[in-house]
């Protein structure tokens, strides 16, 4: 192949990968509201009276550790809110039920086990606290 | 409340080292794509076995295999980072698990070995395709922190190909 054409192909490869990366990054850490379905049975998951932050992690996951710390801090400082971390390899049926396609994925459950919001990727504390305020109300705001 | 069935957390590495390793790997893979495009696929097996793009890909594949087997911390670029760059930097804000990048090195090994074999077999664009795929993964990791290997691992788990016994559930 002509070197100039090869250079153009290589440039296109870099540009295309950059666009994919930017598009992916825009989806990360965003709190998405999800439609409230029926109560779901969650065997082995103890729900908190306010909200439960259900974090799906895996062995091969760099941002899971940081997310676990952020969620742990929020749970510790917010009455009625608990953080539960689950390894997808140990509970693949739960990962399938919530359609987990990346780790970490965090699902915000209410006291009845209904999903209200979910966050794909590393969690930003401020965005999640705002969502919890909406869900558990004044109790969360006071503590936060 | 604390974690219920959190994954085991083994060896840790400096995340900037992992990014550095991915950056060097991405640049070399991009060079290999360019070499492969310019050089094409030679007519005979003996000629194909000494083409620059093939030789570079074999070196990269060997590095991938080594770091997948010995751990990403022993990848030559990681060693270079630890010896030459890290001493000049402030300590990292936090450490990362070594397991994800090591798993990713295994995925890279698979892709580059397939590319090398396709090239030897004379398949047009086999080497370029494999090197380009590995480049995209390494580049996304270096520039955005995206871990393609982690996603593949999750898909294998979801597909039931990897299963761990629940310890507490």
XYZ file of C-alpha atoms in Angstrom:
313
model
C 0.000 0.000 0.000
C 1.122 3.544 -0.709
C 2.714 4.975 2.484
C 0.540 8.089 2.362
C -2.627 6.001 2.133
C -1.338 3.792 4.965
C -0.766 6.917 7.047
C -4.340 8.044 6.324
C -5.706 4.649 7.427
C -3.658 4.807 10.632
C -4.937 8.345 11.267
C -8.517 7.216 10.724
C -7.961 4.361 13.181
C -6.773 6.779 15.871
C -9.620 9.240 15.159
C -12.250 6.478 15.201
C -10.925 5.038 18.473
C -10.946 8.527 20.017
C -14.608 9.007 19.080
C -15.481 5.604 20.577
C -13.606 6.522 23.751
C -15.325 9.910 24.081
C -18.752 8.351 23.495
C -18.029 5.680 26.110
C -16.753 8.188 28.673
C -19.916 10.281 28.309
C -21.987 7.332 29.574
C -19.804 6.661 32.630
C -20.908 7.616 36.120
C -24.214 9.032 34.954
C -27.178 8.332 37.230
C -30.000 6.917 35.115
C -33.512 6.667 36.491
C -35.058 3.307 35.744
C -38.731 2.423 35.586
C -39.956 0.963 38.852
C -40.870 -2.645 38.206
C -42.688 -5.028 40.561
C -41.098 -6.075 43.814
C -38.293 -8.458 43.053
C -37.113 -11.327 45.189
C -33.426 -10.897 45.930
C -32.288 -14.032 47.737
C -29.261 -13.425 49.907
C -29.569 -9.634 49.704
C -30.542 -7.850 52.917
C -32.308 -4.593 52.041
C -31.924 -1.435 54.103
C -35.003 0.524 55.295
C -34.145 3.547 53.134
C -32.195 2.539 50.082
C -29.712 -0.157 49.169
C -26.774 0.553 46.890
C -26.276 -2.751 45.115
C -22.852 -2.728 43.480
C -21.902 -5.378 40.941
C -18.153 -5.911 40.849
C -15.840 -8.447 39.343
C -12.347 -9.703 39.844
C -11.201 -7.987 36.652
C -12.353 -4.446 37.279
C -10.145 -1.453 37.961
C -12.701 1.185 39.098
C -14.636 -1.234 41.352
C -12.388 -0.608 44.347
C -12.792 3.183 44.152
C -16.545 2.836 43.651
C -16.802 0.516 46.659
C -15.108 3.196 48.773
C -17.401 5.989 47.508
C -20.539 3.901 48.099
C -19.277 2.737 51.491
C -18.772 6.355 52.559
C -22.259 7.327 51.389
C -23.835 4.364 53.212
C -21.883 5.123 56.394
C -22.946 8.785 56.423
C -26.571 8.312 55.362
C -29.001 6.707 57.837
C -31.088 3.934 56.342
C -28.802 3.458 53.365
C -26.681 0.349 52.931
C -24.012 -0.679 50.464
C -23.813 -4.238 49.224
C -21.087 -5.378 46.843
C -21.640 -8.507 44.811
C -19.168 -10.429 42.678
C -20.867 -11.168 39.345
C -18.984 -14.453 39.077
C -20.598 -15.608 42.311
C -24.118 -14.357 41.533
C -24.443 -14.434 37.724
C -28.232 -14.830 38.056
C -28.446 -11.429 39.798
C -26.176 -9.880 37.157
C -28.462 -11.306 34.485
C -31.629 -10.046 36.204
C -30.271 -6.504 36.280
C -28.737 -6.769 32.816
C -25.258 -5.897 34.048
C -22.966 -5.364 31.056
C -20.089 -3.630 32.809
C -18.511 -3.503 36.237
C -18.985 -1.621 38.374
C -22.714 -1.227 37.884
C -24.610 0.226 40.834
C -28.369 -0.235 41.228
C -30.285 1.902 43.748
C -32.994 -0.235 45.350
C -35.744 0.976 47.662
C -36.806 -0.851 50.844
C -39.027 -3.179 48.802
C -36.253 -4.147 46.431
C -37.503 -2.088 43.485
C -34.816 -0.566 41.283
C -35.029 3.240 41.036
C -31.761 4.246 39.423
C -28.567 2.762 38.128
C -25.053 3.992 37.477
C -22.710 2.364 34.991
C -19.006 2.779 35.713
C -17.251 4.659 38.492
C -19.761 6.473 40.726
C -19.528 10.205 41.429
C -20.617 10.800 45.004
C -22.421 14.123 44.358
C -24.674 12.756 41.596
C -25.630 9.723 43.649
C -26.312 11.733 46.822
C -28.722 13.908 44.816
C -30.559 10.806 43.659
C -30.682 9.416 47.208
C -32.091 12.731 48.466
C -34.939 12.295 46.033
C -35.508 8.696 47.077
C -35.141 8.719 50.858
C -35.916 12.401 51.306
C -34.892 14.669 54.145
C -33.051 12.015 56.162
C -30.365 11.787 53.485
C -29.989 15.550 53.107
C -29.511 16.059 56.837
C -26.793 13.446 57.027
C -25.092 14.477 53.808
C -22.900 -1.935 56.242
C -20.038 -3.718 54.591
C -19.559 -5.774 51.493
C -21.290 -9.099 51.259
C -19.508 -11.132 48.620
C -16.828 -8.708 47.450
C -14.261 -10.184 45.090
C -10.897 -11.238 46.446
C -8.399 -8.395 46.135
C -4.899 -9.588 45.309
C -1.759 -7.801 44.069
C -1.887 -4.072 43.423
C -0.075 -1.837 40.927
C 0.324 1.882 40.291
C -2.511 2.767 37.854
C -0.219 5.235 36.077
C 2.123 2.333 35.321
C -0.742 0.405 33.745
C -1.627 3.461 31.631
C 2.034 3.883 30.624
C 2.281 0.216 29.630
C -0.911 0.514 27.574
C 0.416 3.682 25.888
C 3.700 2.099 24.795
C 1.837 -0.995 23.621
C -0.661 1.135 21.653
C 2.092 3.099 19.893
C 3.973 -0.081 18.919
C 0.756 -1.702 17.664
C -0.026 1.395 15.597
C 3.476 1.251 14.078
C 2.803 -2.410 13.307
C -0.492 -1.557 11.569
C 1.364 0.986 9.400
C 4.159 -1.506 8.603
C 1.582 -4.160 7.743
C -0.324 -1.823 5.440
C 2.827 -0.676 3.618
C 4.467 -4.118 3.430
C 1.376 -6.138 2.536
C 1.629 -9.921 2.503
C 4.695 -11.400 0.752
C 4.334 -14.236 -1.750
C 6.179 -17.058 0.042
C 6.177 -18.279 3.627
C 9.916 -17.614 4.029
C 9.443 -14.006 2.871
C 6.397 -13.490 5.112
C 8.342 -14.757 8.141
C 10.908 -11.937 7.855
C 8.586 -9.017 7.016
C 9.043 -6.125 9.519
C 5.354 -6.062 10.502
C 5.449 -9.773 11.288
C 8.663 -9.556 13.308
C 7.340 -6.638 15.378
C 4.048 -8.450 15.994
C 5.937 -11.556 17.165
C 7.871 -9.400 19.648
C 4.627 -7.796 20.885
C 2.932 -11.201 21.136
C 5.886 -12.519 23.149
C 5.616 -9.550 25.544
C 1.848 -10.154 25.913
C 2.356 -13.866 26.621
C 5.093 -13.105 29.155
C 3.063 -10.490 31.040
C -0.079 -12.598 30.998
C 1.868 -15.501 32.508
C 4.197 -13.614 34.873
C 1.837 -10.751 35.777
C 1.603 -7.282 34.263
C 4.065 -5.957 36.853
C 6.823 -7.862 35.022
C 5.884 -6.485 31.594
C 9.054 -4.745 30.257
C 7.242 -1.392 29.894
C 5.942 -1.707 33.473
C 9.482 -2.412 34.654
C 10.702 0.649 32.704
C 7.993 2.748 34.394
C 8.945 1.514 37.859
C 12.684 1.989 37.336
C 12.821 5.230 35.317
C 9.565 7.164 35.733
C 7.904 6.325 39.032
C 10.836 7.511 41.197
C 10.312 10.989 39.689
C 6.585 11.070 40.446
C 4.640 11.668 43.621
C 3.222 8.504 45.216
C -0.033 7.416 43.544
C -3.325 8.590 45.049
C -4.453 4.981 45.095
C -3.387 1.586 43.834
C -5.244 -0.672 41.438
C -5.674 -4.417 41.207
C -3.075 -6.067 38.999
C -5.580 -8.718 37.896
C -7.544 -6.684 35.273
C -4.523 -5.504 33.255
C -2.950 -8.965 33.521
C -6.137 -10.503 32.131
C -6.093 -7.868 29.361
C -2.512 -8.891 28.501
C -3.838 -12.415 27.973
C -6.495 -11.109 25.578
C -3.756 -9.154 23.758
C -1.644 -12.325 23.545
C -4.519 -14.230 21.953
C -5.267 -11.511 19.377
C -1.635 -10.930 18.340
C -0.832 -14.664 18.088
C -3.889 -15.093 15.826
C -2.674 -12.148 13.714
C 0.821 -13.635 13.388
C -0.560 -17.039 12.384
C -2.914 -15.477 9.805
C 0.028 -13.560 8.340
C 2.159 -16.686 8.035
C -0.791 -18.392 6.358
C -0.834 -15.546 3.838
C -4.269 -14.194 4.767
C -4.557 -10.619 3.407
C -5.064 -8.040 6.192
C -4.970 -10.771 8.855
C -2.029 -9.147 10.608
C -3.343 -5.617 10.065
C -6.791 -6.550 11.411
C -5.411 -8.210 14.542
C -2.907 -5.432 15.238
C -5.640 -2.806 14.688
C -8.019 -4.607 17.083
C -5.299 -4.863 19.735
C -4.428 -1.195 19.130
C -8.026 -0.063 19.733
C -8.117 -1.946 23.040
C -4.717 -0.634 24.188
C -5.493 2.919 23.035
C -8.884 3.051 24.796
C -7.185 1.786 27.930
C -4.314 4.270 27.709
C -6.365 7.336 26.803
C -9.694 6.700 28.550
C -9.107 3.982 31.133
C -11.513 1.707 29.277
C -10.843 -1.962 30.011
C -11.976 -4.159 27.126
C -10.603 -7.294 28.761
C -12.754 -6.592 31.845
C -15.845 -6.484 29.660
C -14.903 -9.723 27.911
C -14.438 -11.320 31.340
C -17.922 -10.171 32.370
C -19.420 -11.561 29.155
C -17.752 -14.926 29.847
C -19.208 -14.868 33.369
C -22.664 -13.911 32.085
C -22.423 -16.635 29.448
C -21.802 -19.179 32.193
C -18.299 -20.012 30.931
C -16.712 -18.797 34.180
C -18.365 -19.636 37.465
C -17.263 -19.245 41.047
C -18.977 -20.899 43.939
C -20.908 -18.433 46.080
C -19.101 -18.142 49.400
C -21.760 -16.553 51.598
C -24.959 -16.246 49.553
